Coordinates of C-alpha atoms in Angstrom, one line a residue:
X1130 CA -9.2 0.6 -9.0
X1131 CA -8.8 -2.9 -10.3
X1132 CA -5.5 -4.5 -8.7
X1133 CA -2.6 -4.7 -11.4
X1134 CA -1.7 -8.1 -12.0
X1135 CA 1.9 -9.3 -11.6
X1136 CA 4.2 -8.6 -14.6
X1137 CA 6.1 -11.7 -15.3
X1138 CA 8.3 -10.7 -18.2
X1139 CA 11.7 -9.1 -17.3
X1140 CA 11.8 -6.6 -20.2
X1141 CA 8.3 -5.6 -19.8
X1142 CA 8.6 -5.0 -15.9
X1143 CA 11.6 -3.0 -16.3
X1144 CA 10.1 -0.8 -19.1
X1145 CA 7.0 -0.3 -16.5
X1146 CA 8.9 0.2 -13.4
X1147 CA 11.6 2.9 -15.0
X1148 CA 8.9 5.8 -14.9
X1149 CA 7.9 4.8 -11.4
X1150 CA 11.5 5.0 -10.0
X1151 CA 12.0 8.2 -11.7
X1152 CA 8.9 9.4 -10.1
X1153 CA 10.0 8.0 -6.6
X1154 CA 13.3 10.1 -7.3
X1155 CA 11.2 13.1 -7.1
X1156 CA 9.7 11.8 -3.7
X1157 CA 13.2 11.6 -2.0
X1158 CA 13.9 14.0 0.6
X1159 CA 17.5 14.4 -0.1
X1160 CA 17.3 18.0 -1.1
X1161 CA 14.7 18.8 1.7
X1162 CA 17.1 17.4 4.0
X1163 CA 19.6 20.4 3.4
X1164 CA 16.9 22.9 4.2
X1165 CA 15.6 21.2 7.1
X1166 CA 18.9 21.0 8.8
X1167 CA 18.8 24.9 8.5
X1168 CA 15.8 25.0 10.7
X1169 CA 16.6 22.4 13.5
X1170 CA 16.8 25.5 15.9
X1171 CA 13.4 26.7 15.0
X1172 CA 10.9 24.2 15.6
X1173 CA 7.9 26.2 14.0
X1174 CA 10.1 27.2 10.8
X1175 CA 11.0 23.5 10.7
X1176 CA 7.3 22.1 10.5
X1177 CA 6.4 24.8 8.1
X1178 CA 9.3 23.5 6.0
X1179 CA 8.3 19.5 6.4
X1180 CA 4.7 20.5 5.2
X1181 CA 6.3 21.6 1.7
X1182 CA 8.1 17.9 1.6
X1183 CA 6.7 14.6 -0.1
X1184 CA 5.3 13.4 3.1
X1185 CA 3.1 16.3 3.7
X1186 CA 0.0 14.2 2.7
X1187 CA 0.9 11.8 5.5
X1188 CA 1.1 14.3 8.2
X1189 CA -1.9 14.8 10.8
X1190 CA -3.7 18.2 9.7
X1191 CA -2.9 19.4 13.6
X1192 CA 0.8 20.2 14.4
X1193 CA 2.6 16.8 14.2
X1194 CA 4.8 15.4 17.3
X1195 CA 8.0 13.9 16.6
X1196 CA 6.8 10.4 16.2
X1197 CA 4.0 11.6 13.8
X1198 CA 6.5 13.0 11.5
X1199 CA 8.6 10.0 11.3
X1200 CA 5.3 7.5 11.0
X1201 CA 4.4 9.8 8.0
X1202 CA 7.8 9.4 6.4
X1203 CA 7.6 5.6 6.9
X1204 CA 3.8 5.3 5.7
X1205 CA 4.9 6.8 2.5
X1206 CA 7.9 4.2 2.2
X1207 CA 5.2 1.4 2.7
X1208 CA 3.0 2.8 0.1
X1209 CA 6.1 2.8 -2.4
X1210 CA 6.8 -0.8 -1.6
X1211 CA 3.2 -1.7 -2.3
X1212 CA 3.1 0.3 -5.5
X1213 CA 5.9 -1.6 -6.7
X1214 CA 5.2 -5.3 -5.8
X1215 CA 3.1 -6.3 -9.0
X1216 CA 5.4 -4.4 -11.4
X1217 CA 9.0 -5.8 -9.9
X1218 CA 11.1 -7.1 -12.3
X1219 CA 11.6 -11.0 -11.4
X1220 CA 15.3 -10.6 -11.0
X1221 CA 14.8 -7.8 -8.9
X1222 CA 12.0 -9.5 -6.6
X1223 CA 14.5 -10.3 -3.8
X1224 CA 15.5 -6.8 -3.3
X1225 CA 12.0 -5.6 -2.9
X1226 CA 11.4 -8.4 -0.8
X1227 CA 14.2 -7.5 1.5
X1228 CA 13.3 -3.9 1.8
X1229 CA 9.6 -4.9 2.5
X1230 CA 10.7 -7.5 5.1
X1231 CA 12.7 -4.5 6.7
X1232 CA 9.9 -2.0 6.5
X1233 CA 6.9 -4.7 8.1
X1234 CA 9.2 -5.9 10.7
X1235 CA 8.7 -2.6 12.5
X1236 CA 5.3 -3.3 12.6
X1237 CA 5.7 -6.8 13.5
X1238 CA 8.1 -5.9 16.7
X1239 CA 5.4 -3.4 17.4
X1240 CA 2.5 -5.9 17.5
X1241 CA 4.7 -8.6 19.3
X1242 CA 6.1 -6.4 22.3
X1243 CA 2.8 -4.8 22.9
X1244 CA 1.0 -8.3 23.3
X1245 CA 4.0 -9.6 25.3
X1246 CA 3.4 -6.2 27.6
X1247 CA -0.2 -6.8 28.2
X1248 CA -1.3 -3.9 25.8
X1249 CA -4.1 -3.7 23.7
X1250 CA -3.0 -4.6 20.0
X1251 CA -6.3 -4.1 18.5
X1252 CA -6.1 -0.2 19.4
X1253 CA -2.6 0.0 18.0
X1254 CA -2.5 3.1 15.4
X1255 CA 1.2 3.3 14.9
X1256 CA 1.5 0.5 12.3
X1257 CA 3.6 1.5 9.3
X1258 CA 1.9 -0.9 6.5
X1259 CA -1.6 -2.0 8.6
X1260 CA -2.8 -3.0 4.9
X1261 CA 0.2 -5.5 4.3
X1262 CA -1.2 -9.1 4.3
X1263 CA 1.6 -10.1 6.4
X1264 CA 1.1 -7.4 9.1
X1265 CA -2.6 -8.3 8.7
X1266 CA -2.5 -11.8 9.2
X1267 CA -0.3 -11.5 12.2
X1268 CA -2.4 -8.8 13.7
X1269 CA -5.5 -10.9 13.7
X1270 CA -3.7 -14.0 15.2
X1271 CA -2.4 -11.7 18.0
X1272 CA -5.6 -10.0 18.8
X1273 CA -7.2 -13.5 19.0
X1274 CA -4.5 -15.5 20.9
X1275 CA -2.3 -12.8 22.4
X1276 CA 1.8 -13.6 22.1
X1277 CA 1.0 -17.2 21.3
X1278 CA -1.0 -15.9 18.3
X1279 CA 1.6 -13.6 17.3
X1280 CA 4.1 -16.6 17.0
X1281 CA 1.5 -18.6 15.0
X1282 CA 1.1 -15.6 12.7
X1283 CA 5.0 -15.2 12.1
X1284 CA 4.7 -19.0 11.5
X1285 CA 2.0 -19.0 9.1
X1286 CA 4.0 -15.9 7.0
X1287 CA 6.8 -18.0 6.7
X1288 CA 8.9 -16.2 9.3
X1289 CA 11.1 -19.5 10.2
X1290 CA 13.9 -18.0 12.0
X1291 CA 12.1 -15.3 14.1
X1292 CA 9.9 -18.4 15.2
X1293 CA 13.0 -20.3 15.9
X1294 CA 14.6 -17.8 18.1
X1295 CA 11.3 -17.0 20.1
X1296 CA 10.6 -20.7 20.6
X1297 CA 14.4 -21.0 22.1
X1298 CA 13.3 -18.6 24.6
X1299 CA 11.6 -20.1 27.6
X1300 CA 10.6 -16.5 28.6
X1301 CA 10.4 -14.2 25.7
X1302 CA 11.2 -10.4 26.3
X1303 CA 10.7 -7.4 24.2
X1304 CA 14.4 -7.2 23.1
X1305 CA 14.2 -11.0 22.1
X1306 CA 11.2 -10.0 19.9
X1307 CA 13.4 -7.3 18.2
X1308 CA 16.3 -10.0 17.9
X1309 CA 14.0 -12.6 16.1
X1310 CA 12.9 -10.3 13.6
X1311 CA 16.2 -8.7 13.1
X1312 CA 17.5 -12.2 12.3
X1313 CA 14.6 -12.6 9.8
X1314 CA 15.7 -9.3 7.8
X1315 CA 19.3 -10.6 7.8
X1316 CA 18.3 -13.9 6.4
X1317 CA 16.1 -12.2 3.7
X1318 CA 19.4 -9.7 3.0
X1319 CA 21.4 -13.0 2.7
X1320 CA 19.0 -14.4 0.0
X1321 CA 18.7 -11.0 -1.9
X1322 CA 22.3 -10.5 -2.1
X1323 CA 23.2 -14.1 -3.1
X1324 CA 20.2 -14.0 -6.0
X1325 CA 21.1 -10.4 -7.3
X1326 CA 25.1 -10.4 -7.2
X1327 CA 26.9 -7.3 -8.9
X1328 CA 26.3 -3.8 -8.0
X1329 CA 22.9 -4.4 -6.6
X1330 CA 24.5 -6.6 -3.8
X1331 CA 27.0 -4.2 -3.1
X1332 CA 24.2 -1.7 -2.4
X1333 CA 22.4 -3.9 0.0
X1334 CA 25.6 -4.7 1.7
X1335 CA 25.7 -1.5 4.3
X1336 CA 21.9 -2.0 5.2
X1337 CA 22.7 -5.6 6.1
X1338 CA 25.8 -4.8 8.2
X1339 CA 23.4 -1.9 10.2
X1340 CA 21.2 -4.6 10.8
X1341 CA 24.0 -6.9 12.1
X1342 CA 25.5 -4.4 14.4
X1343 CA 22.0 -3.6 15.7
X1344 CA 21.5 -7.2 16.5
X1345 CA 24.9 -7.9 18.2
X1346 CA 24.6 -4.8 20.4
X1347 CA 21.2 -5.9 21.2
X1348 CA 22.6 -9.2 22.2
X1349 CA 25.2 -7.9 24.3
X1350 CA 23.0 -5.8 26.2
X1351 CA 21.6 -8.4 28.0
X1352 CA 22.0 -11.9 29.7
X1353 CA 20.5 -14.4 27.0
X1354 CA 19.6 -18.0 27.7
X1355 CA 22.3 -20.2 25.9
X1356 CA 19.7 -21.8 23.8
X1357 CA 18.7 -18.4 22.4
X1358 CA 22.4 -17.8 21.9
X1359 CA 22.8 -20.9 20.1
X1360 CA 19.9 -20.3 17.8
X1361 CA 21.2 -16.8 17.0
X1362 CA 24.7 -18.0 16.3
X1363 CA 23.5 -20.4 13.7
X1364 CA 21.4 -17.8 12.0
X1365 CA 23.4 -14.6 12.1
X1366 CA 25.1 -13.3 9.0
X1367 CA 26.5 -9.8 7.8
X1368 CA 28.5 -8.4 4.9
X1369 CA 31.6 -6.6 5.5
X1370 CA 31.7 -6.9 9.3
X1371 CA 33.8 -9.7 11.0
X1372 CA 31.0 -12.3 11.2
X1373 CA 33.1 -14.8 13.4
X1374 CA 34.4 -12.5 15.5
X1375 CA 31.0 -10.9 16.3
X1376 CA 29.4 -14.2 16.9
X1377 CA 31.9 -14.9 19.3
X1378 CA 31.2 -11.7 20.9
X1379 CA 27.6 -12.7 21.9
X1380 CA 28.8 -14.1 25.1
X1381 CA 30.8 -10.9 26.4
X1382 CA 28.2 -8.6 27.9
X1383 CA 30.8 -6.1 27.2
X1384 CA 30.0 -3.2 24.9
X1385 CA 33.5 -1.6 25.3
X1386 CA 35.3 -4.9 23.9
X1387 CA 32.7 -4.7 20.8
X1388 CA 33.4 -1.3 20.5
X1389 CA 37.4 -2.0 20.5
X1390 CA 36.5 -4.6 18.0
X1391 CA 34.6 -2.7 15.6
X1392 CA 36.8 0.4 15.8
X1393 CA 38.2 0.1 12.4
X1394 CA 36.0 -1.7 9.8
X1395 CA 36.1 -1.7 6.2
X1396 CA 33.7 1.3 6.5
X1397 CA 36.2 3.6 8.3
X1398 CA 37.8 4.1 11.8
X1399 CA 35.7 5.3 14.7
X1400 CA 37.6 7.1 17.5
X1401 CA 35.0 7.4 20.6
X1402 CA 34.4 4.5 23.4
X1403 CA 31.9 2.1 23.8
X1404 CA 28.4 3.5 22.7
X1405 CA 30.1 6.7 21.2
X1406 CA 32.5 4.2 19.0
X1407 CA 29.3 1.8 17.9
X1408 CA 27.5 5.3 17.2
X1409 CA 30.1 6.2 14.8
X1410 CA 30.3 2.9 13.1
X1411 CA 26.6 3.3 12.4
X1412 CA 27.3 6.7 10.8
X1413 CA 30.0 5.7 9.0
X1414 CA 28.3 2.3 7.6
X1415 CA 25.2 4.7 6.6
X1416 CA 27.4 7.4 5.1
X1417 CA 29.2 4.5 2.8
X1418 CA 25.5 3.6 2.0
X1419 CA 24.7 7.1 0.5
X1420 CA 27.8 7.2 -1.4
X1421 CA 27.5 3.8 -2.8
X1422 CA 23.9 4.0 -3.8
X1423 CA 25.2 6.6 -6.5
X1424 CA 26.4 4.2 -8.9
X1425 CA 23.1 2.4 -8.8
X1426 CA 21.0 5.4 -9.6
X1427 CA 23.3 5.8 -12.7
X1428 CA 22.9 2.4 -13.7
X1429 CA 21.3 0.7 -16.6
X1430 CA 17.5 0.7 -16.4
X1431 CA 17.7 -2.7 -16.7
X1432 CA 19.9 -3.5 -13.7
X1433 CA 18.3 -4.5 -10.7
X1434 CA 20.8 -2.4 -8.7
X1435 CA 18.5 1.0 -9.9
X1436 CA 15.7 -0.6 -7.8
X1437 CA 18.2 -1.6 -4.7
X1438 CA 19.6 2.0 -5.0
X1439 CA 16.3 4.0 -5.0
X1440 CA 14.9 1.8 -2.1
X1441 CA 18.0 2.4 -0.1
X1442 CA 17.7 6.1 -0.8
X1443 CA 14.6 6.6 0.3
X1444 CA 15.5 4.2 3.4
X1445 CA 18.3 6.7 4.3
X1446 CA 16.3 9.9 3.9
X1447 CA 13.7 8.4 6.6
X1448 CA 16.7 8.0 8.9
X1449 CA 18.3 11.2 8.1
X1450 CA 14.8 13.0 8.5
X1451 CA 14.4 11.3 12.3
X1452 CA 17.5 12.2 13.2
X1453 CA 16.8 15.8 12.2
X1454 CA 13.4 15.5 14.3
X1455 CA 15.1 14.5 17.3
X1456 CA 17.3 17.5 17.1
X1457 CA 14.5 20.0 16.1
X1458 CA 12.1 18.8 18.9
X1459 CA 15.1 18.5 21.7
X1460 CA 16.7 21.5 20.4
X1461 CA 20.0 19.6 19.9
X1462 CA 21.3 21.2 16.9
X1463 CA 24.4 19.1 17.0
X1464 CA 22.7 16.0 16.1
X1465 CA 22.0 17.3 12.9
X1466 CA 25.6 16.9 11.8
X1467 CA 24.8 13.0 11.8
X1468 CA 22.6 12.9 8.7
X1469 CA 24.4 11.2 5.8
X1470 CA 23.8 14.2 3.2
X1471 CA 27.0 16.3 2.7

């Protein structure tokens, strides 16, 4: 099949993308999540239901493991992003770029950490988007020159913030790789929100804060060199969470204090302590995100909010499926209550 040329006309792009969005709506796992939740106590039945969902073509023929099923959902999402790339309306391109950056960062983290730990990068089979040009470039550079090649690959694909974090560290660790790429994701979110504004920016807000909260938790769980902290402080951003207070918390190394700081946020109030309170805030933010995207799904087909809402919906579906998978494979049925569908 010939590669579709990029559509540059705004009206033509929206007219072309509208039916695609409707078809992607049918791929959402939203309704399937209700059914799957009812089978978390019966793994065999759970997996049978899973094979009736939209991710079935991505599942292995043999009985899938927990990681296989989650990877299948991510690969479907990556394919949707790839299909949208040439037809995305110009004013919605920053939205697509944000979710694309969010998705491939998963692969880039895996490549970087594997190289750092002396693993065989060339044998990685868990990549979500191996055909992504950016993932391919970083993969090739890393296979050629290890972690130095990884950093060079990031530089070549324009991940300046991630490179700055890694260069600030005298000795990188797997967690610093995660931090560097999460900062790159936050930068993409900030650019997208500034560019689109309105309802679309509002839909991106919870996702941005999810990454911000993950970043702060990661920073506080380890002792980082001051140069790394300085590089993080200057680049850290969020949406509704208290940025200045979170940046100040980088040096605390006390998750209990962080939990106290975030006990009450614009997303709601957490009642637990330390890790439990942080987990509650994640849930509150994700639930707020699912409620907020409803407006985007109902917006004008010529509003970039429709694209933001669809991409966020599918991402929330993946996260909810991951929760149900853990519940089903571990037999911990209480976990199923953490999904965002009512």
